[in-house]
PDB file of C-alpha atoms in Angstrom:
ATOM      1  CA  PHE A   1    -203.317-180.456 -56.856  1.00 74.00           C
ATOM      2  CA  ILE A   2    -204.637-179.454 -53.487  1.00 81.00           C
ATOM      3  CA  THR A   3    -201.842-178.436 -50.927  1.00 78.00           C
ATOM      4  CA  GLN A   4    -203.967-177.348 -48.014  1.00 86.00           C
ATOM      5  CA  VAL A   5    -207.538-177.457 -46.781  1.00 91.00           C
ATOM      6  CA  ASN A   6    -208.533-174.896 -44.310  1.00 91.00           C
ATOM      7  CA  VAL A   7    -212.138-176.049 -43.409  1.00 91.00           C
ATOM      8  CA  GLU A   8    -213.839-179.275 -42.470  1.00 91.00           C
ATOM      9  CA  GLY A   9    -217.218-180.593 -43.423  1.00 89.00           C
ATOM     10  CA  GLY A  10    -220.015-178.826 -41.711  1.00 89.00           C
ATOM     11  CA  ASP A  11    -217.970-175.602 -41.080  1.00 90.00           C
ATOM     12  CA  GLU A  12    -219.616-172.293 -41.775  1.00 90.00           C
ATOM     13  CA  VAL A  13    -217.760-170.473 -44.534  1.00 91.00           C
ATOM     14  CA  TYR A  14    -217.897-166.688 -44.732  1.00 92.00           C
ATOM     15  CA  LYS A  15    -217.128-164.388 -47.756  1.00 90.00           C
ATOM     16  CA  GLY A  16    -213.491-164.033 -48.336  1.00 89.00           C
ATOM     17  CA  THR A  17    -212.529-167.265 -46.478  1.00 91.00           C
ATOM     18  CA  VAL A  18    -209.703-169.232 -48.192  1.00 91.00           C
ATOM     19  CA  VAL A  19    -211.163-172.741 -48.219  1.00 90.00           C
ATOM     20  CA  ALA A  20    -208.261-174.429 -49.919  1.00 90.00           C
ATOM     21  CA  GLN A  21    -205.017-173.803 -51.678  1.00 85.00           C
ATOM     22  CA  VAL A  22    -204.393-175.324 -55.096  1.00 84.00           C
ATOM     23  CA  ALA A  23    -200.881-175.604 -56.690  1.00 77.00           C
ATOM     24  CA  ASP A  24    -199.977-175.986 -60.389  1.00 78.00           C
ATOM     25  CA  PRO A  25    -197.347-178.877 -60.473  1.00 73.00           C
ATOM     26  CA  ASP A  26    -195.921-177.402 -63.742  1.00 76.00           C
ATOM     27  CA  LYS A  27    -195.385-173.847 -62.486  1.00 85.00           C
ATOM     28  CA  PHE A  28    -192.799-173.009 -59.907  1.00 89.00           C
ATOM     29  CA  GLU A  29    -191.293-169.680 -58.840  1.00 92.00           C
ATOM     30  CA  ALA A  30    -188.265-168.915 -56.595  1.00 93.00           C
ATOM     31  CA  ASP A  31    -187.811-165.761 -54.386  1.00 93.00           C
ATOM     32  CA  ILE A  32    -184.280-164.522 -54.016  1.00 93.00           C
ATOM     33  CA  LEU A  33    -182.668-161.529 -52.396  1.00 94.00           C
ATOM     34  CA  VAL A  34    -180.500-159.145 -54.551  1.00 94.00           C
ATOM     35  CA  SER A  35    -178.217-156.551 -52.941  1.00 93.00           C
ATOM     36  CA  GLU A  36    -178.691-152.867 -53.461  1.00 94.00           C
ATOM     37  CA  MET A  37    -175.341-152.856 -55.427  1.00 91.00           C
ATOM     38  CA  ASP A  38    -176.815-155.164 -58.097  1.00 91.00           C
ATOM     39  CA  ILE A  39    -180.555-154.514 -58.199  1.00 94.00           C
ATOM     40  CA  PHE A  40    -180.437-151.872 -60.891  1.00 94.00           C
ATOM     41  CA  GLN A  41    -178.864-154.499 -63.264  1.00 91.00           C
ATOM     42  CA  VAL A  42    -181.898-156.801 -62.895  1.00 94.00           C
ATOM     43  CA  LYS A  43    -184.571-156.233 -65.490  1.00 94.00           C
ATOM     44  CA  MET A  44    -188.173-157.462 -65.750  1.00 96.00           C
ATOM     45  CA  ARG A  45    -188.422-160.584 -68.140  1.00 94.00           C
ATOM     46  CA  GLY A  46    -184.721-160.887 -67.798  1.00 94.00           C
ATOM     47  CA  GLU A  47    -183.079-164.309 -68.215  1.00 91.00           C
ATOM     48  CA  ALA A  48    -181.988-166.425 -65.167  1.00 92.00           C
ATOM     49  CA  THR A  49    -180.924-169.912 -64.385  1.00 88.00           C
ATOM     50  CA  VAL A  50    -182.103-172.054 -61.414  1.00 89.00           C
ATOM     51  CA  GLN A  51    -179.893-174.913 -60.187  1.00 87.00           C
ATOM     52  CA  ILE A  52    -181.486-177.515 -57.863  1.00 85.00           C
ATOM     53  CA  ASP A  53    -179.063-177.977 -55.085  1.00 85.00           C
ATOM     54  CA  ALA A  54    -180.172-181.648 -54.552  1.00 84.00           C
ATOM     55  CA  MET A  55    -179.501-182.221 -58.295  1.00 78.00           C
ATOM     56  CA  SER A  56    -176.461-180.142 -59.038  1.00 71.00           C
ATOM     57  CA  SER A  57    -176.442-181.394 -62.713  1.00 66.00           C
ATOM     58  CA  LEU A  58    -179.897-180.022 -63.388  1.00 74.00           C
ATOM     59  CA  SER A  59    -180.113-176.267 -64.286  1.00 79.00           C
ATOM     60  CA  LEU A  60    -183.362-174.815 -65.446  1.00 84.00           C
ATOM     61  CA  PRO A  61    -184.034-171.632 -67.356  1.00 87.00           C
ATOM     62  CA  ALA A  62    -186.138-169.010 -65.708  1.00 92.00           C
ATOM     63  CA  THR A  63    -187.412-165.506 -66.217  1.00 94.00           C
ATOM     64  CA  VAL A  64    -187.540-162.553 -63.865  1.00 96.00           C
ATOM     65  CA  THR A  65    -191.295-161.866 -63.185  1.00 97.00           C
ATOM     66  CA  HIS A  66    -191.175-159.464 -60.214  1.00 97.00           C
ATOM     67  CA  ILE A  67    -188.783-156.961 -58.713  1.00 97.00           C
ATOM     68  CA  SER A  68    -189.826-155.605 -55.267  1.00 97.00           C
ATOM     69  CA  PRO A  69    -189.793-151.790 -55.083  1.00 96.00           C
ATOM     70  CA  THR A  70    -189.324-151.942 -51.305  1.00 97.00           C
ATOM     71  CA  ALA A  71    -186.207-153.050 -49.468  1.00 96.00           C
ATOM     72  CA  THR A  72    -185.582-155.826 -47.041  1.00 95.00           C
ATOM     73  CA  ILE A  73    -183.061-154.477 -44.412  1.00 95.00           C
ATOM     74  CA  THR A  74    -181.478-156.946 -42.045  1.00 93.00           C
ATOM     75  CA  SER A  75    -178.636-155.861 -39.812  1.00 94.00           C
ATOM     76  CA  GLY A  76    -178.117-152.770 -41.896  1.00 94.00           C
ATOM     77  CA  VAL A  77    -177.786-154.784 -45.150  1.00 95.00           C
ATOM     78  CA  VAL A  78    -180.145-153.630 -47.891  1.00 96.00           C
ATOM     79  CA  ASN A  79    -181.539-156.309 -50.223  1.00 95.00           C
ATOM     80  CA  TYR A  80    -184.462-156.537 -52.669  1.00 96.00           C
ATOM     81  CA  THR A  81    -186.726-159.484 -53.246  1.00 96.00           C
ATOM     82  CA  VAL A  82    -186.789-160.677 -56.916  1.00 96.00           C
ATOM     83  CA  LYS A  83    -189.062-163.422 -58.069  1.00 96.00           C
ATOM     84  CA  VAL A  84    -188.138-165.737 -60.989  1.00 96.00           C
ATOM     85  CA  GLU A  85    -190.410-168.260 -62.735  1.00 94.00           C
ATOM     86  CA  LEU A  86    -188.992-171.537 -63.848  1.00 91.00           C
ATOM     87  CA  GLU A  87    -189.670-173.083 -67.249  1.00 85.00           C
ATOM     88  CA  SER A  88    -191.423-176.430 -66.846  1.00 80.00           C
ATOM     89  CA  LEU A  89    -189.627-179.644 -67.220  1.00 76.00           C
ATOM     90  CA  GLU A  90    -192.312-180.781 -69.701  1.00 75.00           C
ATOM     91  CA  ALA A  91    -191.698-177.843 -71.917  1.00 75.00           C
ATOM     92  CA  LEU A  92    -187.958-178.315 -71.765  1.00 73.00           C
ATOM     93  CA  THR A  93    -188.196-181.928 -72.662  1.00 73.00           C
ATOM     94  CA  GLN A  94    -190.390-181.198 -75.643  1.00 75.00           C
ATOM     95  CA  GLU A  95    -187.950-178.412 -76.908  1.00 72.00           C
ATOM     96  CA  TRP A  96    -185.024-180.856 -76.460  1.00 66.00           C
ATOM     97  CA  GLN A  97    -186.829-183.660 -78.384  1.00 69.00           C
ATOM     98  CA  GLN A  98    -187.693-181.296 -81.254  1.00 72.00           C
ATOM     99  CA  ALA A  99    -184.107-180.030 -81.449  1.00 66.00           C
ATOM    100  CA  ARG A 100    -182.817-183.576 -81.565  1.00 67.00           C
ATOM    101  CA  GLN A 101    -185.315-184.611 -84.202  1.00 71.00           C
ATOM    102  CA  GLU A 102    -184.405-181.702 -86.488  1.00 69.00           C
ATOM    103  CA  ALA A 103    -180.673-182.504 -85.974  1.00 65.00           C
ATOM    104  CA  MET A 104    -181.269-186.211 -86.944  1.00 68.00           C
ATOM    105  CA  GLN A 105    -183.242-185.104 -90.063  1.00 71.00           C
ATOM    106  CA  ASP A 106    -180.195-182.983 -91.224  1.00 66.00           C
ATOM    107  CA  ILE A 107    -177.904-185.967 -90.746  1.00 63.00           C
ATOM    108  CA  ALA A 108    -180.259-188.346 -92.581  1.00 68.00           C
ATOM    109  CA  SER A 109    -180.528-186.061 -95.590  1.00 70.00           C
ATOM    110  CA  GLY A 110    -176.780-186.199 -96.087  1.00 68.00           C
ATOM    111  CA  GLU A 111    -176.677-182.463 -96.754  1.00 73.00           C
ATOM    112  CA  LEU A 112    -175.224-179.661 -94.743  1.00 74.00           C
ATOM    113  CA  PRO A 113    -177.755-177.617 -92.803  1.00 72.00           C
ATOM    114  CA  GLU A 114    -178.317-174.104 -94.128  1.00 75.00           C
ATOM    115  CA  HIS A 115    -176.516-172.409 -91.257  1.00 71.00           C
ATOM    116  CA  LEU A 116    -173.391-174.444 -91.963  1.00 75.00           C
ATOM    117  CA  LYS A 117    -173.596-173.611 -95.625  1.00 81.00           C
ATOM    118  CA  GLN A 118    -173.833-169.979 -94.829  1.00 80.00           C
ATOM    119  CA  ALA A 119    -170.865-170.184 -92.468  1.00 77.00           C
ATOM    120  CA  ILE A 120    -168.766-171.683 -95.270  1.00 83.00           C
ATOM    121  CA  GLU A 121    -169.868-168.951 -97.735  1.00 84.00           C
ATOM    122  CA  GLU A 122    -168.951-166.213 -95.285  1.00 78.00           C
ATOM    123  CA  GLY A 123    -165.609-167.734 -94.556  1.00 76.00           C
ATOM    124  CA  GLN A 124    -166.235-168.471 -90.953  1.00 70.00           C
ATOM    125  CA  ILE A 125    -165.512-172.271 -91.344  1.00 76.00           C
ATOM    126  CA  THR A 126    -164.087-174.619 -93.978  1.00 82.00           C
ATOM    127  CA  GLN A 127    -165.836-177.448 -95.712  1.00 82.00           C
ATOM    128  CA  GLU A 128    -163.758-179.909 -93.749  1.00 80.00           C
ATOM    129  CA  GLN A 129    -164.788-178.270 -90.442  1.00 76.00           C
ATOM    130  CA  ALA A 130    -168.469-178.374 -91.398  1.00 76.00           C
ATOM    131  CA  GLU A 131    -168.211-182.055 -92.248  1.00 76.00           C
ATOM    132  CA  GLU A 132    -166.463-182.720 -88.783  1.00 74.00           C
ATOM    133  CA  MET A 133    -169.418-180.879 -87.221  1.00 70.00           C
ATOM    134  CA  MET A 134    -171.850-183.224 -88.991  1.00 69.00           C
ATOM    135  CA  LYS A 135    -169.908-186.190 -87.530  1.00 67.00           C
ATOM    136  CA  GLN A 136    -170.194-184.787 -84.174  1.00 63.00           C
ATOM    137  CA  MET A 137    -173.908-184.270 -84.598  1.00 59.00           C
ATOM    138  CA  GLN A 138    -174.270-188.000 -85.194  1.00 56.00           C
ATOM    139  CA  GLN A 139    -173.249-188.610 -81.502  1.00 54.00           C
ATOM    140  CA  TRP A 140    -175.298-185.616 -80.329  1.00 49.00           C
ATOM    141  CA  GLU A 141    -177.343-186.114 -77.138  1.00 50.00           C
ATOM    142  CA  GLY A 142    -178.373-182.549 -76.516  1.00 50.00           C
ATOM    143  CA  GLY A 143    -175.430-181.691 -74.293  1.00 51.00           C
ATOM    144  CA  GLN A 144    -175.324-182.096 -70.484  1.00 50.00           C
ATOM    145  CA  GLN A 145    -178.943-180.689 -70.235  1.00 55.00           C
ATOM    146  CA  GLY A 146    -180.315-183.183 -72.728  1.00 58.00           C
ATOM    147  CA  GLN A 147    -178.528-186.126 -70.953  1.00 54.00           C
ATOM    148  CA  VAL A 148    -179.938-185.029 -67.656  1.00 56.00           C
ATOM    149  CA  LEU A 149    -183.508-184.607 -69.032  1.00 63.00           C
ATOM    150  CA  THR A 150    -183.481-188.033 -70.630  1.00 60.00           C
ATOM    151  CA  ALA A 151    -182.198-189.623 -67.342  1.00 58.00           C
ATOM    152  CA  LEU A 152    -184.882-188.286 -65.142  1.00 66.00           C
ATOM    153  CA  PRO A 153    -187.553-190.683 -64.082  1.00 63.00           C
ATOM    154  CA  GLU A 154    -190.870-190.251 -65.977  1.00 67.00           C
ATOM    155  CA  ASP A 155    -192.699-189.392 -62.758  1.00 71.00           C
ATOM    156  CA  PHE A 156    -190.026-186.858 -61.654  1.00 73.00           C
ATOM    157  CA  GLN A 157    -191.508-183.625 -60.333  1.00 77.00           C
ATOM    158  CA  LEU A 158    -190.179-180.424 -58.752  1.00 82.00           C
ATOM    159  CA  ARG A 159    -191.459-179.993 -55.223  1.00 82.00           C
ATOM    160  CA  GLU A 160    -192.162-177.012 -53.074  1.00 82.00           C
ATOM    161  CA  GLY A 161    -189.470-176.124 -50.534  1.00 86.00           C
ATOM    162  CA  LEU A 162    -186.441-177.383 -52.495  1.00 87.00           C
ATOM    163  CA  THR A 163    -183.303-175.281 -52.008  1.00 90.00           C
ATOM    164  CA  VAL A 164    -182.063-173.690 -55.254  1.00 90.00           C
ATOM    165  CA  THR A 165    -179.285-171.411 -56.451  1.00 89.00           C
ATOM    166  CA  VAL A 166    -180.422-168.696 -58.782  1.00 92.00           C
ATOM    167  CA  SER A 167    -178.212-166.687 -61.142  1.00 89.00           C
ATOM    168  CA  VAL A 168    -179.647-163.665 -62.952  1.00 91.00           C
ATOM    169  CA  ILE A 169    -177.994-163.001 -66.281  1.00 87.00           C
ATOM    170  CA  VAL A 170    -177.408-159.349 -66.885  1.00 85.00           C
ATOM    171  CA  ASP A 171    -175.031-159.202 -69.900  1.00 84.00           C
ATOM    172  CA  GLU A 172    -173.079-161.572 -72.177  1.00 80.00           C
ATOM    173  CA  ARG A 173    -170.286-161.464 -74.754  1.00 80.00           C
ATOM    174  CA  SER A 174    -168.931-163.669 -77.421  1.00 79.00           C
ATOM    175  CA  ASP A 175    -165.435-164.278 -78.796  1.00 80.00           C
ATOM    176  CA  VAL A 176    -163.678-162.650 -75.852  1.00 86.00           C
ATOM    177  CA  LEU A 177    -160.443-163.078 -73.908  1.00 90.00           C
ATOM    178  CA  LEU A 178    -160.866-164.458 -70.361  1.00 89.00           C
ATOM    179  CA  VAL A 179    -158.661-164.732 -67.199  1.00 89.00           C
ATOM    180  CA  PRO A 180    -159.576-166.239 -63.968  1.00 87.00           C
ATOM    181  CA  ASN A 181    -160.895-163.746 -61.440  1.00 88.00           C
ATOM    182  CA  GLY A 182    -158.103-164.700 -59.000  1.00 88.00           C
ATOM    183  CA  ALA A 183    -155.433-163.403 -61.442  1.00 90.00           C
ATOM    184  CA  ILE A 184    -156.631-159.837 -61.246  1.00 93.00           C
ATOM    185  CA  ILE A 185    -155.097-157.335 -58.912  1.00 92.00           C
ATOM    186  CA  SER A 186    -157.126-154.187 -58.141  1.00 91.00           C
ATOM    187  CA  GLN A 187    -155.163-151.092 -57.151  1.00 91.00           C
ATOM    188  CA  GLY A 188    -156.393-147.451 -57.161  1.00 91.00           C
ATOM    189  CA  GLY A 189    -159.390-148.193 -59.253  1.00 91.00           C
ATOM    190  CA  GLN A 190    -157.359-149.917 -61.941  1.00 94.00           C
ATOM    191  CA  SER A 191    -156.821-153.648 -62.729  1.00 95.00           C
ATOM    192  CA  TYR A 192    -153.495-155.401 -63.217  1.00 95.00           C
ATOM    193  CA  VAL A 193    -152.242-158.998 -63.779  1.00 94.00           C
ATOM    194  CA  GLN A 194    -148.885-160.591 -63.378  1.00 92.00           C
ATOM    195  CA  VAL A 195    -147.776-161.789 -66.856  1.00 93.00           C
ATOM    196  CA  VAL A 196    -145.146-164.536 -67.300  1.00 90.00           C
ATOM    197  CA  SER A 197    -142.915-164.069 -70.306  1.00 89.00           C
ATOM    198  CA  PRO A 198    -141.410-166.981 -72.258  1.00 88.00           C
ATOM    199  CA  ASP A 199    -138.250-166.741 -70.284  1.00 89.00           C
ATOM    200  CA  GLU A 200    -140.171-167.027 -67.009  1.00 87.00           C
ATOM    201  CA  VAL A 201    -139.897-163.368 -66.019  1.00 90.00           C
ATOM    202  CA  THR A 202    -142.957-161.880 -64.354  1.00 91.00           C
ATOM    203  CA  GLU A 203    -144.148-158.381 -65.012  1.00 93.00           C
ATOM    204  CA  GLU A 204    -147.146-156.433 -63.758  1.00 94.00           C
ATOM    205  CA  ARG A 205    -149.308-155.251 -66.550  1.00 95.00           C
ATOM    206  CA  LEU A 206    -152.391-152.793 -66.577  1.00 96.00           C
ATOM    207  CA  ILE A 207    -155.442-154.254 -68.211  1.00 96.00           C
ATOM    208  CA  GLN A 208    -158.933-153.088 -69.074  1.00 95.00           C
ATOM    209  CA  THR A 209    -161.692-155.430 -68.047  1.00 94.00           C
ATOM    210  CA  GLY A 210    -165.293-155.987 -69.242  1.00 91.00           C
ATOM    211  CA  ILE A 211    -168.000-158.210 -67.734  1.00 87.00           C
ATOM    212  CA  SER A 212    -167.385-161.043 -65.348  1.00 83.00           C
ATOM    213  CA  ASN A 213    -169.031-163.920 -63.587  1.00 76.00           C
ATOM    214  CA  TRP A 214    -168.240-165.891 -60.592  1.00 71.00           C
ATOM    215  CA  GLN A 215    -165.179-167.586 -62.275  1.00 78.00           C
ATOM    216  CA  TYR A 216    -163.840-165.437 -65.132  1.00 85.00           C
ATOM    217  CA  THR A 217    -163.411-161.788 -66.194  1.00 90.00           C
ATOM    218  CA  GLU A 218    -163.335-160.438 -69.804  1.00 92.00           C
ATOM    219  CA  VAL A 219    -160.130-158.652 -70.746  1.00 93.00           C
ATOM    220  CA  THR A 220    -160.651-155.958 -73.413  1.00 94.00           C
ATOM    221  CA  GLU A 221    -157.097-154.490 -73.474  1.00 94.00           C
ATOM    222  CA  GLY A 222    -153.692-155.257 -72.231  1.00 94.00           C
ATOM    223  CA  LEU A 223    -153.387-159.026 -72.961  1.00 93.00           C
ATOM    224  CA  THR A 224    -153.289-161.307 -75.934  1.00 90.00           C
ATOM    225  CA  GLU A 225    -154.481-164.868 -76.278  1.00 86.00           C
ATOM    226  CA  GLY A 226    -151.893-167.334 -75.128  1.00 85.00           C
ATOM    227  CA  GLU A 227    -150.004-165.223 -72.726  1.00 90.00           C
ATOM    228  CA  LYS A 228    -149.604-166.648 -69.197  1.00 89.00           C
ATOM    229  CA  VAL A 229    -150.835-164.881 -66.044  1.00 90.00           C
ATOM    230  CA  VAL A 230    -150.223-165.748 -62.389  1.00 90.00           C
ATOM    231  CA  VAL A 231    -152.991-166.686 -60.060  1.00 86.00           C
ATOM    232  CA  PRO A 232    -152.762-167.285 -56.283  1.00 74.00           C
ATOM    233  CA  GLN A 233    -150.402-169.945 -55.085  1.00 63.00           C
ATOM    234  CA  GLY A 234    -147.925-168.923 -57.791  1.00 51.00           C
ATOM    235  CA  THR A 235    -149.650-170.928 -60.501  1.00 55.00           C
ATOM    236  CA  ALA A 236    -149.512-169.757 -64.101  1.00 57.00           C
ATOM    237  CA  VAL A 237    -152.360-170.198 -66.389  1.00 59.00           C
ATOM    238  CA  THR A 238    -152.697-169.479 -70.145  1.00 61.00           C
ATOM    239  CA  THR A 239    -155.206-166.867 -71.337  1.00 58.00           C
ATOM    240  CA  SER A 240    -157.735-168.138 -73.797  1.00 54.00           C
ATOM    241  CA  ALA A 241    -160.385-166.828 -76.016  1.00 54.00           C
ATOM    242  CA  THR A 242    -163.756-168.482 -75.957  1.00 50.00           C
ATOM    243  CA  GLN A 243    -166.618-168.691 -78.537  1.00 40.00           C
ATOM    244  CA  ARG A 244    -169.125-169.473 -75.963  1.00 44.00           C
ATOM    245  CA  PRO A 245    -170.613-166.262 -74.536  1.00 42.00           C
ATOM    246  CA  PRO A 246    -169.511-165.530 -70.943  1.00 49.00           C
ATOM    247  CA  ARG A 247    -172.299-164.245 -68.966  1.00 54.00           C
ATOM    248  CA  GLY A 248    -172.322-161.544 -66.338  1.00 51.00           C
ATOM    249  CA  MET A 249    -174.399-163.069 -63.553  1.00 54.00           C
ATOM    250  CA  ILE A 250    -175.798-161.806 -60.265  1.00 56.00           C
ATOM    251  CA  PRO A 251    -176.073-164.727 -57.778  1.00 54.00           C
ATOM    252  CA  GLY A 252    -179.273-164.786 -55.728  1.00 51.00           C
ATOM    253  CA  MET A 253    -179.033-165.134 -52.016  1.00 49.00           C
ATOM    254  CA  GLY A 254    -180.776-168.455 -51.390  1.00 50.00           C
ATOM    255  CA  GLY A 255    -184.217-169.403 -52.648  1.00 52.00           C
ATOM    256  CA  HIS A 256    -186.952-171.947 -52.536  1.00 53.00           C
ATOM    257  CA  PRO A 257    -189.410-172.799 -55.292  1.00 55.00           C
TER     258      PRO A 257
END
């Protein structure tokens, strides 16, 4: 659709004059600023997520399409402009509908999907666990993202100028041990946590860390699943392993599609 007209009827138009601006309603980009400390972790065609501030439940996948070679310096702070392109809502909806249809076909057949059969053969899950997964699939709605997409009005459309929060994913892990970032104490280039023993005695312990995001940090050595660590305000939390891949993310500084 046309977003701007720069001439009127009867105007004389010269070579190179921009007569009008046309926007593709299914294609949006967001520009963000990434600090000099993080810019080398950002890669072209890298994965990102874009959260619409006005709709906090809606998070859209995006791809890094441009990394500025020149810096933007403000008050001595060095940042680089990174552009990400959002995947269209129409494409996301089609992908979700296809995934749901395939899931329903597996359920209707009464047989376990091939990936579950393989998991049983490899000893990753039991037959009972696979059957429980099939029961859960019967109530499957595509997760939070699927629920959000189906709840959107048919005429819903992203608009230029919306404020968004962009996270660029630079790494990810699976089956790792996580602790809250607030539990980690940094001293002399090393990381420690306060571990609470079963008899409520607290000891400081050296740990080795991996990737982190805004909330959690991966612990590669020094802790075992189930141990309790102290976080600010004296609260103890239990460490836990996760099968969902924690992602190392670089938050973008603002952005508008």
